[in-house]
Amino acid sequence: MKKLVSLFLILVLAFFLTTALDQGLDFWHSPSQLDAFRMSNAFVQNDVLGEGGALVFGESKNLESGSANIVTSIVVDYRSFDTLGEITVLFLSALGVGLLMGSGVRTTLRSGFILKTAAKMVAPLMLLTGIYIFTHGHLTPGGGFPGGSMMATAFLLHYFGSDTVKSNLKPLKWIESTAGALYILLGLAGLFVAGSFLQNFLPTGTLGHLVSAGIIPLVYVLVGLKVGSEVSGIVADFSKTEVVS
Amino acid sequence: MSILLVLEWIVGIVLIIGAVACVVTENIWAAIVRLSLLSMLAVVAFALMRAPDVALTEAVIGSGLVTFVFVVAIKKMLPKENENEETR
Amino acid sequence: MIQFAGIALILIGIYGLMTTKHMIKLIIALNVMELGANIFIISIGFVAHGLAPIYTADLPNQAFSFVDPLPQAMVLTAIVIGFGVSALGLVVAQNIYKKHGTYDLSEIGGEE
């Protein structure tokens, strides 16, 4: 009975949603938008302050944001304050997990021979891939969030693949707080040098080079370290359990 | 271009079927595995929508870490349940 | 089609939230809903024949258009936050389990 009522409510909701959306969007086909009228054109052209021009990969210099990956330039340059808020939310959730799982020791999952052998070989490669992803976040797909999570996955594999690792989480906390503090210090440096919080105050270089885009690579490395240590902390806290004798 | 459209339809239909199977099932392990499958399909959907950054993030988090967290949460529940079943 | 799948996933998640009382299944339904919302937001920014929003060395010379990068930037952070939220929810569920010995919400509460 309850399921029937729920189904009915869902169908009513689906009817209203589809009729409401059908007016604005080309709903049943691949949606298409008029290119000229969308807001992110300014982000794509590096033209928010109104001094942009044609962008050529490898030639354009001293752009507004200077990152080849436009998503990165939005996440850590144009909307960087938003990102600061997001990693604060992630920090709060990690704090909540740590507080609620407070007492306890590491779960003794019996890891088999295959996992132990493979973890030794695969975990360093995963760590290296994570570092590559967040240092090249302004050139290739990826960035701090997937790179940090990949580092956390490598940590997790190492954590369960070896018997010798004790649950000593001090370095993680240290990295996390240092990265967060450095992010805010970079923002304050933008405030004092260029006049607004988290502004891109370094020279942005040539579009498409590794050393370019001002503070974007620095911020993304910090975000990657912070997200990686936070997610590792969540995972390590999560795998603790009460001592069952 | 048309093969991408066909892929889009396949991914969409399997997403809906998988979501229904994930929510309706009584077996908790099956629900978790289907959630992981949904995440992998969502990665394909994001890649079809030309969003490589989001696809990378979802591939790492959605199918790796979220599944791990759920598995550990249920793994802690199971031994006590087995004891209960044995004593009954 | 993927836009439609996103809306369907949101609705299926709401259905799961309404019909189950198992706490872990509630969190799974919440995850399904979050996935649907992410897919829907991404699909809003899609442009037919658009390219991924990255400047590369081998872009075509003739006119082209990128897909909208703004929804992608939103969803990129939302996925990580979603992981944190579901981990926190699972920890709360475990604490309730430790206290009451059950994952079923209808068996908790009442006076004993």
Coordinates of N, CA and C in Angstrom, one line a residue, chain A residues 26 29-35 38, chain B residues 1-5 8 47-51, chain C residues 43-54 59-60 62-68 72:
Chain A
D26 N 15.2 21.7 -25.0 CA 14.9 20.7 -26.0 C 15.0 19.3 -25.4
H29 N 15.7 15.4 -27.1 CA 16.8 15.2 -28.0 C 18.1 15.6 -27.3
S30 N 19.2 15.6 -27.9 CA 20.4 16.1 -27.3 C 20.2 17.6 -27.1
P31 N 20.3 18.0 -25.9 CA 20.0 19.4 -25.6 C 21.1 20.3 -26.2
S32 N 20.6 21.4 -26.7 CA 21.6 22.4 -27.3 C 21.2 23.8 -26.8
Q33 N 22.3 24.5 -26.7 CA 22.1 25.9 -26.1 C 22.6 26.9 -27.2
L34 N 22.1 28.0 -27.1 CA 22.6 29.1 -27.9 C 23.9 29.5 -27.3
D35 N 25.0 29.4 -28.1 CA 26.3 29.7 -27.6 C 26.5 31.1 -27.1
R38 N 25.3 32.4 -23.2 CA 25.5 31.8 -21.9 C 26.6 32.6 -21.1
Chain B
M1 N 28.8 10.0 -35.3 CA 28.0 10.7 -34.4 C 26.8 9.9 -33.9
S2 N 26.3 9.0 -34.8 CA 25.1 8.3 -34.5 C 25.4 7.2 -33.5
I3 N 26.6 6.7 -33.5 CA 27.0 5.6 -32.6 C 27.0 6.2 -31.2
L4 N 27.4 7.5 -31.1 CA 27.4 8.1 -29.7 C 25.9 8.2 -29.2
L5 N 25.0 8.5 -30.2 CA 23.6 8.6 -29.8 C 23.1 7.3 -29.3
E8 N 24.4 6.7 -25.9 CA 23.7 7.5 -25.0 C 22.4 6.9 -24.5
A47 N 31.4 11.3 -19.6 CA 32.3 11.3 -20.7 C 31.5 11.6 -22.0
L48 N 30.3 11.1 -22.1 CA 29.5 11.4 -23.3 C 29.1 12.9 -23.3
M49 N 28.9 13.5 -22.1 CA 28.6 14.9 -22.0 C 29.8 15.8 -22.1
R50 N 31.0 15.2 -22.5 CA 32.2 16.0 -22.7 C 32.6 16.7 -21.4
A51 N 32.6 15.9 -20.3 CA 33.0 16.4 -19.0 C 34.1 15.5 -18.4
Chain C
S43 N 24.2 17.6 -17.8 CA 23.6 17.5 -19.1 C 22.9 18.8 -19.5
I44 N 22.7 19.7 -18.6 CA 22.2 21.1 -18.9 C 23.2 21.8 -19.8
G45 N 24.5 21.7 -19.4 CA 25.5 22.4 -20.1 C 25.9 21.8 -21.4
F46 N 25.3 20.7 -21.8 CA 25.8 20.1 -23.1 C 25.4 20.8 -24.3
V47 N 26.3 21.0 -25.3 CA 26.0 21.6 -26.5 C 26.2 20.6 -27.6
A48 N 25.3 20.4 -28.5 CA 25.4 19.5 -29.6 C 26.7 19.8 -30.4
H49 N 27.5 18.8 -30.7 CA 28.8 19.0 -31.4 C 29.8 19.8 -30.7
G50 N 29.6 19.9 -29.4 CA 30.6 20.7 -28.6 C 31.8 19.9 -28.2
L51 N 32.8 20.6 -27.8 CA 34.1 19.9 -27.4 C 34.3 20.1 -25.9
A52 N 35.1 19.2 -25.4 CA 35.4 19.3 -24.0 C 36.2 20.6 -23.7
P53 N 35.9 21.3 -22.6 CA 36.4 22.7 -22.5 C 37.8 22.8 -22.1
I54 N 38.7 22.3 -22.9 CA 40.1 22.4 -22.6 C 40.8 22.9 -23.9
L59 N 43.2 21.8 -31.7 CA 41.8 22.3 -31.9 C 41.6 22.5 -33.3
P60 N 40.3 22.3 -33.8 CA 40.1 22.5 -35.2 C 40.2 24.0 -35.6
Q62 N 38.4 25.6 -38.0 CA 37.1 26.2 -38.3 C 36.4 26.5 -37.0
A63 N 35.2 27.0 -37.1 CA 34.4 27.4 -35.9 C 34.0 26.2 -35.1
F64 N 34.2 26.3 -33.8 CA 33.8 25.2 -32.9 C 33.2 25.9 -31.7
S65 N 32.6 25.0 -30.8 CA 32.2 25.6 -29.5 C 32.4 24.6 -28.4
F66 N 32.8 25.1 -27.3 CA 33.0 24.3 -26.1 C 31.6 24.0 -25.4
V67 N 31.5 22.9 -24.7 CA 30.4 22.7 -23.8 C 30.5 23.7 -22.6
D68 N 29.4 23.9 -21.9 CA 29.4 24.9 -20.9 C 30.3 24.4 -19.7
Q72 N 30.1 21.9 -14.9 CA 31.1 20.9 -14.6 C 31.9 21.3 -13.4

